[in-house]
């Protein structure tokens, strides 16, 4: 029922501390730029005395803007190396016991996109974003109401379907009249796409193979969640 919809806690949807990318405040400027560009995250937590002492959130776009400002000066050889501290936004902390719904309301109220999750002792246990919260709530509502997804496949037209990444290739082949290969390496749609790309694919990425075009609709971190598959007319 809708009443008990989403009793999930922040601790269930956060990126745990071990998987979290954060950088020390003392990081040299070039190193910070390199880390930001390699991490593919738009926001990075910055810590001072220890990883539990998060002093701010670095927005990589602002890092880029500063980098651009520093470039003409650098050519003249007199560039003042920018500091990280003035770029930091204050961190927003939430307890891991907070419900996902309350978290979403807090994000909306404070116009924040990311929060640092703390445990009962004030230590950092992870990070959570507005995307994580939305995905959790939307996912729950979709599971609750979308009967068409009962077997993980939802027909859009006779030639197009959306499928959860966990759907077995054999089931998809049968339902769509396709001949996607089933190999030892993978038996799910997600595994097939992963295999074709050779790396974690990004949302919006599209592959064509064995008479089908597959587009990644949703992905979390290194995992594919949902794909759109179209049978190509030959």
GROMACS .gro file of C-alpha atoms in nm:
model
  234
    1UNK     CA    1   0.000   0.000   0.000
    2UNK     CA    2   0.100   0.361  -0.048
    3UNK     CA    3   0.091   0.436   0.326
    4UNK     CA    4   0.404   0.240   0.403
    5UNK     CA    5   0.567   0.340   0.074
    6UNK     CA    6   0.931   0.404   0.117
    7UNK     CA    7   1.044   0.340   0.467
    8UNK     CA    8   1.397   0.327   0.329
    9UNK     CA    9   1.662   0.502   0.532
   10UNK     CA   10   1.948   0.717   0.405
   11UNK     CA   11   2.193   0.441   0.506
   12UNK     CA   12   2.035   0.211   0.245
   13UNK     CA   13   2.086   0.441  -0.053
   14UNK     CA   14   2.410   0.622   0.028
   15UNK     CA   15   2.749   0.571  -0.132
   16UNK     CA   16   2.941   0.421   0.156
   17UNK     CA   17   3.253   0.588   0.286
   18UNK     CA   18   3.476   0.318   0.138
   19UNK     CA   19   3.344   0.392  -0.214
   20UNK     CA   20   3.330   0.766  -0.163
   21UNK     CA   21   3.579   0.989  -0.341
   22UNK     CA   22   3.690   1.275  -0.118
   23UNK     CA   23   4.000   1.492  -0.122
   24UNK     CA   24   4.213   1.654   0.150
   25UNK     CA   25   4.198   2.032   0.182
   26UNK     CA   26   4.578   2.035   0.155
   27UNK     CA   27   4.567   1.884  -0.195
   28UNK     CA   28   4.785   2.085  -0.435
   29UNK     CA   29   4.585   2.272  -0.698
   30UNK     CA   30   4.702   2.065  -1.002
   31UNK     CA   31   4.630   1.745  -0.814
   32UNK     CA   32   4.279   1.865  -0.722
   33UNK     CA   33   4.207   1.947  -1.087
   34UNK     CA   34   4.332   1.604  -1.195
   35UNK     CA   35   4.126   1.423  -0.930
   36UNK     CA   36   3.816   1.621  -1.022
   37UNK     CA   37   3.852   1.542  -1.391
   38UNK     CA   38   3.916   1.172  -1.326
   39UNK     CA   39   3.637   1.121  -1.076
   40UNK     CA   40   3.348   1.215  -1.312
   41UNK     CA   41   3.160   1.351  -1.010
   42UNK     CA   42   3.030   1.707  -1.017
   43UNK     CA   43   3.074   1.747  -0.640
   44UNK     CA   44   3.359   1.626  -0.421
   45UNK     CA   45   3.368   1.634  -0.040
   46UNK     CA   46   3.683   1.796   0.100
   47UNK     CA   47   3.825   1.705   0.441
   48UNK     CA   48   4.078   1.874   0.666
   49UNK     CA   49   4.219   1.695   0.972
   50UNK     CA   50   4.076   1.351   0.895
   51UNK     CA   51   3.822   1.193   0.661
   52UNK     CA   52   3.562   1.253   0.933
   53UNK     CA   53   3.632   1.625   0.927
   54UNK     CA   54   3.451   1.727   0.608
   55UNK     CA   55   3.489   2.102   0.571
   56UNK     CA   56   3.317   2.161   0.241
   57UNK     CA   57   3.194   2.041  -0.096
   58UNK     CA   58   3.394   2.129  -0.405
   59UNK     CA   59   3.191   2.190  -0.720
   60UNK     CA   60   3.407   2.084  -1.011
   61UNK     CA   61   3.254   2.348  -1.237
   62UNK     CA   62   3.387   2.623  -1.011
   63UNK     CA   63   3.724   2.452  -1.017
   64UNK     CA   64   3.713   2.476  -1.397
   65UNK     CA   65   3.615   2.842  -1.389
   66UNK     CA   66   3.909   2.920  -1.161
   67UNK     CA   67   4.136   2.719  -1.387
   68UNK     CA   68   4.028   2.925  -1.688
   69UNK     CA   69   4.085   3.250  -1.496
   70UNK     CA   70   4.435   3.139  -1.399
   71UNK     CA   71   4.536   3.044  -1.754
   72UNK     CA   72   4.625   3.387  -1.902
   73UNK     CA   73   4.832   3.465  -1.593
   74UNK     CA   74   5.002   3.128  -1.616
   75UNK     CA   75   5.117   3.210  -1.968
   76UNK     CA   76   5.285   3.521  -1.828
   77UNK     CA   77   5.450   3.308  -1.561
   78UNK     CA   78   5.310   3.503  -1.264
   79UNK     CA   79   5.000   3.298  -1.186
   80UNK     CA   80   4.880   3.305  -0.830
   81UNK     CA   81   4.792   2.942  -0.758
   82UNK     CA   82   4.423   2.939  -0.665
   83UNK     CA   83   4.322   2.809  -0.323
   84UNK     CA   84   4.070   2.533  -0.269
   85UNK     CA   85   3.917   2.675   0.049
   86UNK     CA   86   3.741   2.979  -0.103
   87UNK     CA   87   3.572   2.749  -0.357
   88UNK     CA   88   3.412   2.523  -0.099
   89UNK     CA   89   3.040   2.522  -0.032
   90UNK     CA   90   2.940   2.444   0.327
   91UNK     CA   91   2.868   2.073   0.371
   92UNK     CA   92   2.516   1.963   0.455
   93UNK     CA   93   2.502   1.679   0.709
   94UNK     CA   94   2.224   1.425   0.758
   95UNK     CA   95   2.200   1.126   0.995
   96UNK     CA   96   2.199   0.782   0.836
   97UNK     CA   97   1.871   0.704   1.016
   98UNK     CA   98   1.680   0.979   0.829
   99UNK     CA   99   1.408   0.850   0.596
  100UNK     CA  100   1.461   0.894   0.223
  101UNK     CA  101   1.139   1.092   0.193
  102UNK     CA  102   1.245   1.338   0.461
  103UNK     CA  103   1.586   1.364   0.294
  104UNK     CA  104   1.422   1.458  -0.035
  105UNK     CA  105   1.215   1.727   0.136
  106UNK     CA  106   1.530   1.861   0.304
  107UNK     CA  107   1.714   1.872  -0.029
  108UNK     CA  108   1.427   2.069  -0.180
  109UNK     CA  109   1.400   2.304   0.118
  110UNK     CA  110   1.773   2.381   0.135
  111UNK     CA  111   1.836   2.374  -0.243
  112UNK     CA  112   2.114   2.123  -0.181
  113UNK     CA  113   2.204   1.834  -0.410
  114UNK     CA  114   2.437   1.637  -0.190
  115UNK     CA  115   2.462   1.554   0.178
  116UNK     CA  116   2.731   1.401   0.394
  117UNK     CA  117   2.585   1.112   0.595
  118UNK     CA  118   2.697   1.084   0.956
  119UNK     CA  119   2.670   0.799   1.203
  120UNK     CA  120   2.554   0.831   1.563
  121UNK     CA  121   2.906   0.923   1.676
  122UNK     CA  122   2.941   1.208   1.426
  123UNK     CA  123   3.173   1.011   1.200
  124UNK     CA  124   3.123   1.015   0.824
  125UNK     CA  125   2.952   0.702   0.696
  126UNK     CA  126   2.888   0.808   0.337
  127UNK     CA  127   2.744   1.046   0.083
  128UNK     CA  128   2.396   1.078  -0.059
  129UNK     CA  129   2.270   1.280  -0.356
  130UNK     CA  130   1.930   1.408  -0.460
  131UNK     CA  131   1.950   1.164  -0.754
  132UNK     CA  132   1.990   0.873  -0.511
  133UNK     CA  133   1.681   0.985  -0.320
  134UNK     CA  134   1.468   1.042  -0.631
  135UNK     CA  135   1.572   0.709  -0.778
  136UNK     CA  136   1.475   0.527  -0.459
  137UNK     CA  137   1.133   0.692  -0.438
  138UNK     CA  138   1.052   0.678  -0.809
  139UNK     CA  139   1.173   0.318  -0.820
  140UNK     CA  140   0.940   0.226  -0.536
  141UNK     CA  141   0.643   0.397  -0.697
  142UNK     CA  142   0.720   0.231  -1.030
  143UNK     CA  143   0.748  -0.113  -0.869
  144UNK     CA  144   0.427  -0.051  -0.681
  145UNK     CA  145   0.219   0.052  -0.982
  146UNK     CA  146   0.377  -0.076  -1.300
  147UNK     CA  147   0.217  -0.414  -1.358
  148UNK     CA  148   0.346  -0.405  -1.716
  149UNK     CA  149   0.693  -0.454  -1.570
  150UNK     CA  150   0.598  -0.775  -1.388
  151UNK     CA  151   0.852  -0.985  -1.579
  152UNK     CA  152   1.100  -0.699  -1.606
  153UNK     CA  153   1.002  -0.620  -1.965
  154UNK     CA  154   0.759  -0.349  -2.069
  155UNK     CA  155   0.643  -0.338  -2.430
  156UNK     CA  156   0.630   0.014  -2.573
  157UNK     CA  157   0.548  -0.087  -2.932
  158UNK     CA  158   0.569  -0.433  -3.094
  159UNK     CA  159   0.930  -0.350  -3.190
  160UNK     CA  160   1.040  -0.157  -2.882
  161UNK     CA  161   1.056  -0.253  -2.517
  162UNK     CA  162   1.212  -0.131  -2.195
  163UNK     CA  163   1.380  -0.397  -1.988
  164UNK     CA  164   1.542  -0.415  -1.648
  165UNK     CA  165   1.908  -0.506  -1.673
  166UNK     CA  166   1.842  -0.823  -1.472
  167UNK     CA  167   1.616  -0.975  -1.742
  168UNK     CA  168   1.764  -1.292  -1.889
  169UNK     CA  169   1.866  -1.277  -2.255
  170UNK     CA  170   1.670  -1.597  -2.322
  171UNK     CA  171   1.347  -1.436  -2.199
  172UNK     CA  172   1.409  -1.122  -2.402
  173UNK     CA  173   1.488  -1.320  -2.718
  174UNK     CA  174   1.166  -1.515  -2.674
  175UNK     CA  175   0.950  -1.211  -2.611
  176UNK     CA  176   1.100  -0.995  -2.887
  177UNK     CA  177   1.177  -1.264  -3.143
  178UNK     CA  178   1.548  -1.185  -3.132
  179UNK     CA  179   1.865  -1.389  -3.140
  180UNK     CA  180   2.092  -1.208  -2.895
  181UNK     CA  181   2.378  -1.438  -2.796
  182UNK     CA  182   2.382  -1.614  -2.461
  183UNK     CA  183   2.738  -1.672  -2.350
  184UNK     CA  184   2.918  -1.806  -2.048
  185UNK     CA  185   3.018  -1.451  -1.950
  186UNK     CA  186   2.664  -1.319  -1.920
  187UNK     CA  187   2.305  -1.427  -1.925
  188UNK     CA  188   2.132  -1.097  -1.850
  189UNK     CA  189   2.065  -0.795  -2.070
  190UNK     CA  190   2.285  -0.582  -1.845
  191UNK     CA  191   2.568  -0.832  -1.878
  192UNK     CA  192   2.533  -0.830  -2.256
  193UNK     CA  193   2.552  -0.450  -2.281
  194UNK     CA  194   2.844  -0.440  -2.038
  195UNK     CA  195   3.022  -0.703  -2.246
  196UNK     CA  196   2.962  -0.514  -2.571
  197UNK     CA  197   3.093  -0.186  -2.427
  198UNK     CA  198   3.383  -0.341  -2.238
  199UNK     CA  199   3.332  -0.091  -1.953
  200UNK     CA  200   3.050   0.055  -1.745
  201UNK     CA  201   2.834   0.234  -2.006
  202UNK     CA  202   2.690   0.580  -1.948
  203UNK     CA  203   2.321   0.670  -1.957
  204UNK     CA  204   2.220   0.745  -2.316
  205UNK     CA  205   2.485   0.518  -2.464
  206UNK     CA  206   2.359   0.305  -2.751
  207UNK     CA  207   2.489  -0.014  -2.907
  208UNK     CA  208   2.370  -0.204  -3.211
  209UNK     CA  209   2.420  -0.576  -3.220
  210UNK     CA  210   2.249  -0.890  -3.354
  211UNK     CA  211   1.956  -0.704  -3.509
  212UNK     CA  212   1.880  -0.490  -3.206
  213UNK     CA  213   1.962  -0.140  -3.086
  214UNK     CA  214   1.999  -0.113  -2.711
  215UNK     CA  215   2.014   0.217  -2.526
  216UNK     CA  216   2.102   0.254  -2.157
  217UNK     CA  217   1.816   0.442  -1.988
  218UNK     CA  218   1.930   0.428  -1.627
  219UNK     CA  219   2.249   0.331  -1.451
  220UNK     CA  220   2.375   0.366  -1.095
  221UNK     CA  221   2.748   0.388  -1.045
  222UNK     CA  222   2.896   0.089  -1.224
  223UNK     CA  223   2.564  -0.091  -1.263
  224UNK     CA  224   2.315  -0.076  -1.550
  225UNK     CA  225   1.952  -0.062  -1.431
  226UNK     CA  226   1.725  -0.015  -1.729
  227UNK     CA  227   1.762  -0.041  -2.107
  228UNK     CA  228   1.547   0.039  -2.407
  229UNK     CA  229   1.565  -0.219  -2.681
  230UNK     CA  230   1.451  -0.177  -3.038
  231UNK     CA  231   1.426  -0.459  -3.291
  232UNK     CA  232   1.589  -0.327  -3.607
  233UNK     CA  233   1.401  -0.394  -3.930
  234UNK     CA  234   1.639  -0.533  -4.187
   0.00000   0.00000   0.00000
